[in-house]
Amino acid sequence: MINTRFSVAVHILSLLASEPERRLSSSYMAASVNTNPVVIRRISGMLKQAGLLQTKPGVSGALITKAPADITLLEIYRAVQQDDPLFSTHSSPNPDCPVGRNIQSTLDESFKRAQNAMEAELQKQSLADVTSHLFV
Amino acid sequence: MINTRFSVAVHILSLLASEPERRLSSSYMAASVNTNPVVIRRISGMLKQAGLLQTKPGVSGALITKAPADITLLEIYRAVQQDDPLFSTHSSPNPDCPVGRNIQSTLDESFKRAQNAMEAELQKQSLADVTSHLFV
DNA sequence: ACCACCTGTAACTTTAATGGTTACAAAACG
DNA sequence: CGTTTTGTAACCATTAAAGTTACAGGTGGT
């Protein structure tokens, strides 16, 4: 199961998108997510590296850097998951067995196709699609 | 990251598919996977419940129950992952915040779409597709 | 210039999931 | 009958994630 970083990252950006003029501090966002400010800063750091938000040390709060319609969920996913594989394969199968010898490379291909399909769907959804459901 | 049960399950079924006449014991398969026989029996149990293989208590070995071309990777995935969600959402966001109040149900929908896309791709691949790459 | 406050980050603790292991009852077969 | 195997339960070890504490460094208000 994929960790909650992705979920929290979308939450953070949704908050920033809802008040694009206002700098929201990590404490403020932590109260909405219901976690510790350090957790927010950790994930904000990854989003900053991906160019999705701006912060300055010492200056309170973060600002979103793009229009929500121009941020795909895939960008957010990649920002927090880097290139972690979605599926893991068991390690060191028996090389003396034809199945054991070739299973890993074969599975890697199948798994990559599945992951690509998932990511293609995330590419189709934008942050604006998410936020449009939040305020109704 | 998805656990290695799926990977091991495909390995098990590939072994059984490679010798459909022969009953392979959990110890034999454990040697190919490079793990403990109990791990194999644990996963075999799930595959049995899904109708993908047969075993009898006391009788050594397992047999595959279908032609590899008729087993999709999705069937195997479902057999070992049940209906675990692919993505997790952070728990108890703040209900006093419009974002916190609605983020979970919104994310659930987005995440389900992504998971569906992944599963649709697994549906397209059969065990035969995998085994055809193993013996070359 | 000072101070209160914030970010960024490292380090540590806690918790949960996974895989490996031990143990043993129940069943089958020679 | 006794050896072997499956099916499970129970337990241990390892790992990853999230939460927490701590603190250096920067900023802006006073």
Coordinates of C-alpha atoms (C1' of nucleotides) in Angstrom, one line a residue:
Chain A
M1 CA 0.0 0.0 0.0
I2 CA 1.3 3.4 -1.0
N3 CA 2.1 5.6 2.0
T4 CA 0.1 8.7 3.0
R5 CA 2.7 11.2 1.7
F6 CA 0.8 11.5 -1.6
S7 CA -2.4 12.0 0.2
V8 CA -0.9 14.7 2.5
A9 CA 0.8 16.4 -0.4
V10 CA -2.5 16.8 -2.3
H11 CA -4.0 18.1 0.9
I12 CA -1.3 20.7 1.3
L13 CA -1.6 21.9 -2.3
S14 CA -5.3 22.1 -2.0
L15 CA -5.0 24.3 1.0
L16 CA -2.5 26.6 -0.8
A17 CA -4.8 26.6 -3.9
S18 CA -7.7 27.7 -1.8
E19 CA -5.9 30.8 -0.7
P20 CA -3.3 31.5 -3.3
E21 CA -2.6 35.0 -2.0
R22 CA -2.0 34.0 1.6
R23 CA 1.2 32.4 3.0
L24 CA 0.1 29.4 5.0
S25 CA 2.4 28.2 7.8
S26 CA 3.3 24.6 8.5
S27 CA 1.5 24.8 11.8
Y28 CA -1.6 26.1 10.1
M29 CA -1.6 23.3 7.5
A30 CA -0.7 20.7 10.2
A31 CA -3.9 21.6 12.0
S32 CA -6.0 20.9 8.8
V33 CA -4.2 17.7 8.0
N34 CA -4.1 16.8 11.7
T35 CA -0.5 16.0 12.0
N36 CA 2.8 17.5 13.2
P37 CA 4.2 20.6 11.6
V38 CA 7.4 18.8 10.9
V39 CA 5.6 16.3 8.8
I40 CA 4.2 19.2 6.7
R41 CA 7.6 20.7 6.3
R42 CA 9.1 17.4 5.3
I43 CA 6.5 17.0 2.5
S44 CA 6.5 20.7 1.6
G45 CA 10.3 20.3 1.0
M46 CA 9.6 17.7 -1.6
L47 CA 7.0 19.8 -3.2
K48 CA 9.3 22.7 -3.2
Q49 CA 12.0 20.7 -5.0
A50 CA 9.5 19.8 -7.6
G51 CA 8.7 23.5 -8.1
L52 CA 5.1 23.2 -6.9
L53 CA 5.4 25.6 -4.0
Q54 CA 7.7 28.4 -2.7
T55 CA 9.0 29.0 0.8
K56 CA 11.7 31.0 2.3
P57 CA 13.6 30.1 5.5
G58 CA 12.6 32.4 8.3
V59 CA 9.6 33.7 6.4
S60 CA 6.3 32.2 7.5
G61 CA 4.3 30.2 5.1
A62 CA 4.2 28.7 1.6
L63 CA 2.7 29.8 -1.7
I64 CA 1.6 27.7 -4.6
T65 CA 3.6 28.4 -7.7
K66 CA 1.2 27.3 -10.5
A67 CA -2.4 27.4 -11.4
P68 CA -4.2 24.3 -10.0
A69 CA -5.3 23.4 -13.5
D70 CA -1.7 23.1 -14.5
I71 CA -0.6 20.7 -11.8
T72 CA -1.3 17.0 -12.5
L73 CA -1.7 14.5 -9.8
L74 CA 1.2 12.6 -11.4
E75 CA 3.5 15.6 -10.8
I76 CA 2.5 15.5 -7.1
Y77 CA 2.9 11.7 -7.0
R78 CA 6.4 11.9 -8.5
A79 CA 7.4 14.7 -6.2
V80 CA 6.8 12.6 -3.1
Q81 CA 7.4 9.1 -4.4
Q82 CA 10.5 9.9 -6.5
D83 CA 10.9 6.8 -8.7
D84 CA 10.0 4.1 -6.1
P85 CA 8.6 1.1 -7.9
L86 CA 5.0 0.4 -7.2
F87 CA 5.5 -3.4 -6.9
S88 CA 8.3 -5.2 -5.2
T89 CA 9.7 -8.5 -6.4
H90 CA 11.0 -11.2 -4.0
S91 CA 14.8 -11.2 -3.8
S92 CA 17.3 -13.8 -4.9
P93 CA 15.2 -16.5 -6.5
N94 CA 17.1 -19.7 -7.3
P95 CA 19.4 -19.1 -10.3
D96 CA 19.6 -22.9 -10.9
C97 CA 15.9 -23.0 -11.8
P98 CA 14.7 -21.7 -15.2
V99 CA 11.8 -20.0 -13.6
G100 CA 13.9 -18.6 -10.7
R101 CA 16.5 -17.4 -13.1
N102 CA 14.2 -15.3 -15.3
I103 CA 11.2 -14.4 -13.2
Q104 CA 12.5 -11.1 -12.0
S105 CA 13.2 -9.5 -15.3
T106 CA 9.9 -10.8 -16.6
L107 CA 7.9 -9.5 -13.7
D108 CA 9.7 -6.2 -13.9
E109 CA 8.3 -5.7 -17.4
S110 CA 4.8 -6.7 -16.4
F111 CA 4.9 -4.5 -13.3
K112 CA 6.2 -1.5 -15.2
R113 CA 3.2 -1.7 -17.6
A114 CA 0.8 -1.8 -14.7
Q115 CA 2.5 1.2 -13.1
N116 CA 2.6 3.1 -16.3
A117 CA -1.2 2.6 -16.7
M118 CA -1.7 3.9 -13.2
E119 CA 0.5 6.9 -13.8
A120 CA -1.2 7.7 -17.0
E121 CA -4.5 8.0 -15.1
L122 CA -2.9 10.3 -12.6
Q123 CA -1.6 12.4 -15.5
K124 CA -5.2 12.9 -16.6
Q125 CA -6.3 14.4 -13.3
S126 CA -5.3 17.9 -12.2
L127 CA -5.2 19.6 -8.8
A128 CA -8.1 21.7 -10.0
D129 CA -10.2 18.6 -10.5
V130 CA -9.6 17.7 -6.9
T131 CA -10.3 21.2 -5.5
S132 CA -13.4 21.6 -7.5
H133 CA -14.9 18.8 -5.4
L134 CA -13.8 20.3 -2.1
F135 CA -16.0 23.4 -2.1
V136 CA -19.6 22.5 -2.9
Chain B
M1 CA 5.1 -0.3 -2.3
I2 CA 3.1 -3.4 -2.9
N3 CA 4.5 -6.4 -0.9
T4 CA 6.2 -9.4 -2.6
R5 CA 3.2 -11.8 -2.2
F6 CA 2.1 -10.9 -5.7
S7 CA 5.5 -11.6 -7.1
V8 CA 5.8 -14.9 -5.2
A9 CA 2.3 -15.9 -6.3
V10 CA 3.2 -15.5 -10.0
H11 CA 6.4 -17.4 -9.4
I12 CA 4.4 -20.3 -7.8
L13 CA 2.0 -20.5 -10.7
S14 CA 4.7 -20.2 -13.2
L15 CA 6.4 -23.3 -11.7
L16 CA 3.1 -25.2 -11.7
A17 CA 2.4 -24.1 -15.2
S18 CA 5.9 -25.4 -16.3
E19 CA 5.1 -28.9 -15.1
P20 CA 1.3 -29.2 -15.2
E21 CA 1.3 -32.9 -14.7
R22 CA 3.5 -33.0 -11.6
R23 CA 2.6 -32.2 -8.1
L24 CA 5.1 -29.7 -6.7
S25 CA 5.6 -29.7 -3.0
S26 CA 5.9 -26.5 -0.9
S27 CA 9.5 -27.4 -0.1
Y28 CA 10.4 -27.8 -3.8
M29 CA 8.8 -24.4 -4.7
A30 CA 10.4 -22.8 -1.7
A31 CA 13.8 -23.8 -3.1
S32 CA 13.1 -22.0 -6.4
V33 CA 11.6 -18.9 -4.8
N34 CA 14.3 -19.0 -2.1
T35 CA 12.1 -18.7 1.0
N36 CA 10.6 -20.9 3.7
P37 CA 8.0 -23.6 2.8
V38 CA 5.5 -22.0 5.1
V39 CA 5.6 -18.8 3.1
I40 CA 4.8 -20.9 0.0
R41 CA 1.9 -22.7 1.8
R42 CA 0.5 -19.4 3.0
I43 CA 0.4 -17.9 -0.5
S44 CA -0.7 -21.2 -2.0
G45 CA -3.6 -21.1 0.4
M46 CA -4.8 -17.8 -1.1
L47 CA -4.4 -19.1 -4.6
K48 CA -6.3 -22.2 -3.7
Q49 CA -9.2 -20.1 -2.3
A50 CA -9.2 -18.2 -5.6
G51 CA -9.5 -21.6 -7.5
L52 CA -6.1 -21.2 -9.2
L53 CA -4.5 -24.4 -7.8
Q54 CA -5.5 -27.6 -6.1
T55 CA -4.0 -29.2 -3.0
K56 CA -5.0 -31.9 -0.6
P57 CA -3.9 -32.1 3.0
G58 CA -1.5 -35.0 3.5
V59 CA -1.0 -35.4 -0.2
S60 CA 2.3 -33.9 -1.5
G61 CA 2.2 -31.0 -3.9
A62 CA 0.0 -28.7 -5.8
L63 CA -1.5 -28.7 -9.3
I64 CA -2.6 -25.7 -11.4
T65 CA -6.3 -25.8 -12.3
K66 CA -6.5 -23.7 -15.4
A67 CA -4.6 -23.2 -18.6
P68 CA -2.1 -20.4 -18.1
A69 CA -3.6 -18.4 -21.0
D70 CA -6.9 -18.3 -19.0
I71 CA -5.4 -16.9 -15.8
T72 CA -4.9 -13.1 -15.8
L73 CA -2.4 -11.3 -13.6
L74 CA -5.4 -9.5 -12.1
E75 CA -6.9 -12.7 -10.8
I76 CA -3.6 -13.5 -9.2
Y77 CA -3.3 -10.0 -7.8
R78 CA -6.8 -10.1 -6.4
A79 CA -6.1 -13.5 -4.9
V80 CA -3.3 -12.3 -2.8
Q81 CA -4.2 -8.6 -2.2
Q82 CA -7.9 -9.2 -1.6
D83 CA -9.4 -5.7 -1.8
D84 CA -6.7 -3.8 -0.1
P85 CA -6.6 -0.2 -1.4
L86 CA -3.6 0.7 -3.5
F87 CA -3.3 4.2 -1.9
S88 CA -3.7 5.1 1.7
T89 CA -5.2 8.4 2.9
H90 CA -4.1 10.2 6.0
S91 CA -6.5 9.7 8.8
S92 CA -8.8 12.2 10.6
P93 CA -8.2 15.4 8.8
N94 CA -9.7 18.4 10.5
P95 CA -13.5 18.5 10.0
D96 CA -13.7 22.2 10.8
C97 CA -11.8 23.0 7.6
P98 CA -13.5 22.8 4.3
V99 CA -10.5 21.1 2.8
G100 CA -10.0 18.7 5.7
R101 CA -13.7 17.9 5.7
N102 CA -13.9 16.8 2.1
I103 CA -10.4 15.7 1.1
Q104 CA -10.8 12.0 1.9
S105 CA -13.9 11.3 -0.2
T106 CA -12.4 13.3 -3.0
L107 CA -9.1 11.5 -2.9
D108 CA -10.9 8.1 -2.6
E109 CA -12.4 8.8 -6.0
S110 CA -9.2 9.9 -7.7
F111 CA -7.3 7.0 -6.2
K112 CA -9.9 4.5 -7.3
R113 CA -9.6 5.7 -10.9
A114 CA -5.8 5.2 -10.7
Q115 CA -6.2 1.8 -9.2
N116 CA -8.7 0.8 -11.8
A117 CA -6.3 1.8 -14.6
M118 CA -3.6 -0.3 -13.0
E119 CA -5.9 -3.3 -12.6
A120 CA -7.2 -3.0 -16.2
E121 CA -3.6 -3.4 -17.4
L122 CA -3.1 -6.5 -15.2
Q123 CA -6.3 -7.8 -16.7
K124 CA -4.7 -7.6 -20.1
Q125 CA -1.8 -9.8 -19.2
S126 CA -2.1 -13.6 -18.7
L127 CA 0.1 -16.1 -16.9
A128 CA 1.0 -17.5 -20.3
D129 CA 2.4 -14.1 -21.3
V130 CA 4.7 -14.3 -18.3
T131 CA 5.8 -18.0 -18.8
S132 CA 6.4 -17.4 -22.5
H133 CA 9.3 -15.1 -21.4
L134 CA 10.7 -17.6 -18.9
F135 CA 11.8 -20.3 -21.2
V136 CA 13.9 -18.9 -24.1
Chain C
dA1 C1' 20.1 45.4 18.0
dC2 C1' 17.1 42.3 20.0
dC3 C1' 13.5 39.0 20.1
dA4 C1' 9.9 36.1 18.9
dC5 C1' 8.8 33.2 15.2
dC6 C1' 9.4 30.4 11.3
dT7 C1' 11.8 27.0 8.1
dG8 C1' 14.9 23.2 7.2
dT9 C1' 16.9 19.2 8.9
dA10 C1' 18.8 15.7 11.7
dA11 C1' 18.0 12.3 15.1
dC12 C1' 15.2 9.5 17.9
dT13 C1' 10.8 6.9 19.2
dT14 C1' 6.7 4.5 18.1
dT15 C1' 3.9 1.8 15.5
dA16 C1' 2.5 -1.3 12.0
dA17 C1' 3.2 -4.5 8.2
dT18 C1' 5.9 -8.0 6.2
dG19 C1' 8.4 -12.0 5.9
dG20 C1' 10.7 -15.7 8.2
dT21 C1' 10.5 -19.3 11.7
dT22 C1' 8.9 -22.7 15.0
dA23 C1' 5.5 -25.8 16.3
dC24 C1' 1.9 -29.0 15.8
dA25 C1' -2.6 -31.2 14.5
dA26 C1' -4.8 -33.7 10.8
dA27 C1' -4.5 -36.3 6.6
dA28 C1' -2.5 -39.6 3.3
dC29 C1' 0.2 -43.2 1.6
dG30 C1' 3.4 -46.9 1.5
Chain D
dC1 C1' 2.0 -47.8 11.9
dG2 C1' 5.4 -44.3 10.7
dT3 C1' 7.0 -41.0 7.6
dT4 C1' 5.8 -37.1 5.1
dT5 C1' 3.1 -33.3 3.8
dT6 C1' -0.5 -29.7 4.2
dG7 C1' -2.8 -26.1 6.8
dT8 C1' -2.5 -22.9 10.6
dA9 C1' -1.5 -20.6 14.6
dA10 C1' 1.9 -18.2 17.1
dC11 C1' 5.9 -15.8 17.6
dC12 C1' 10.3 -13.2 16.2
dA13 C1' 13.0 -10.0 13.3
dT14 C1' 13.3 -6.5 10.1
dT15 C1' 11.9 -2.6 7.9
dA16 C1' 9.3 1.6 6.6
dA17 C1' 6.5 5.2 7.9
dA18 C1' 4.8 8.7 10.8
dG19 C1' 5.2 11.3 14.9
dT20 C1' 8.2 13.8 17.9
dT21 C1' 12.1 16.4 19.9
dA22 C1' 15.7 19.4 19.2
dC23 C1' 18.2 23.0 17.2
dA24 C1' 20.8 25.9 13.7
dG25 C1' 19.9 29.7 10.7
dG26 C1' 17.1 33.3 8.6
dT27 C1' 13.5 37.2 8.9
dG28 C1' 10.9 40.9 10.2
dG29 C1' 8.8 43.6 13.8
dT30 C1' 9.7 46.4 17.7

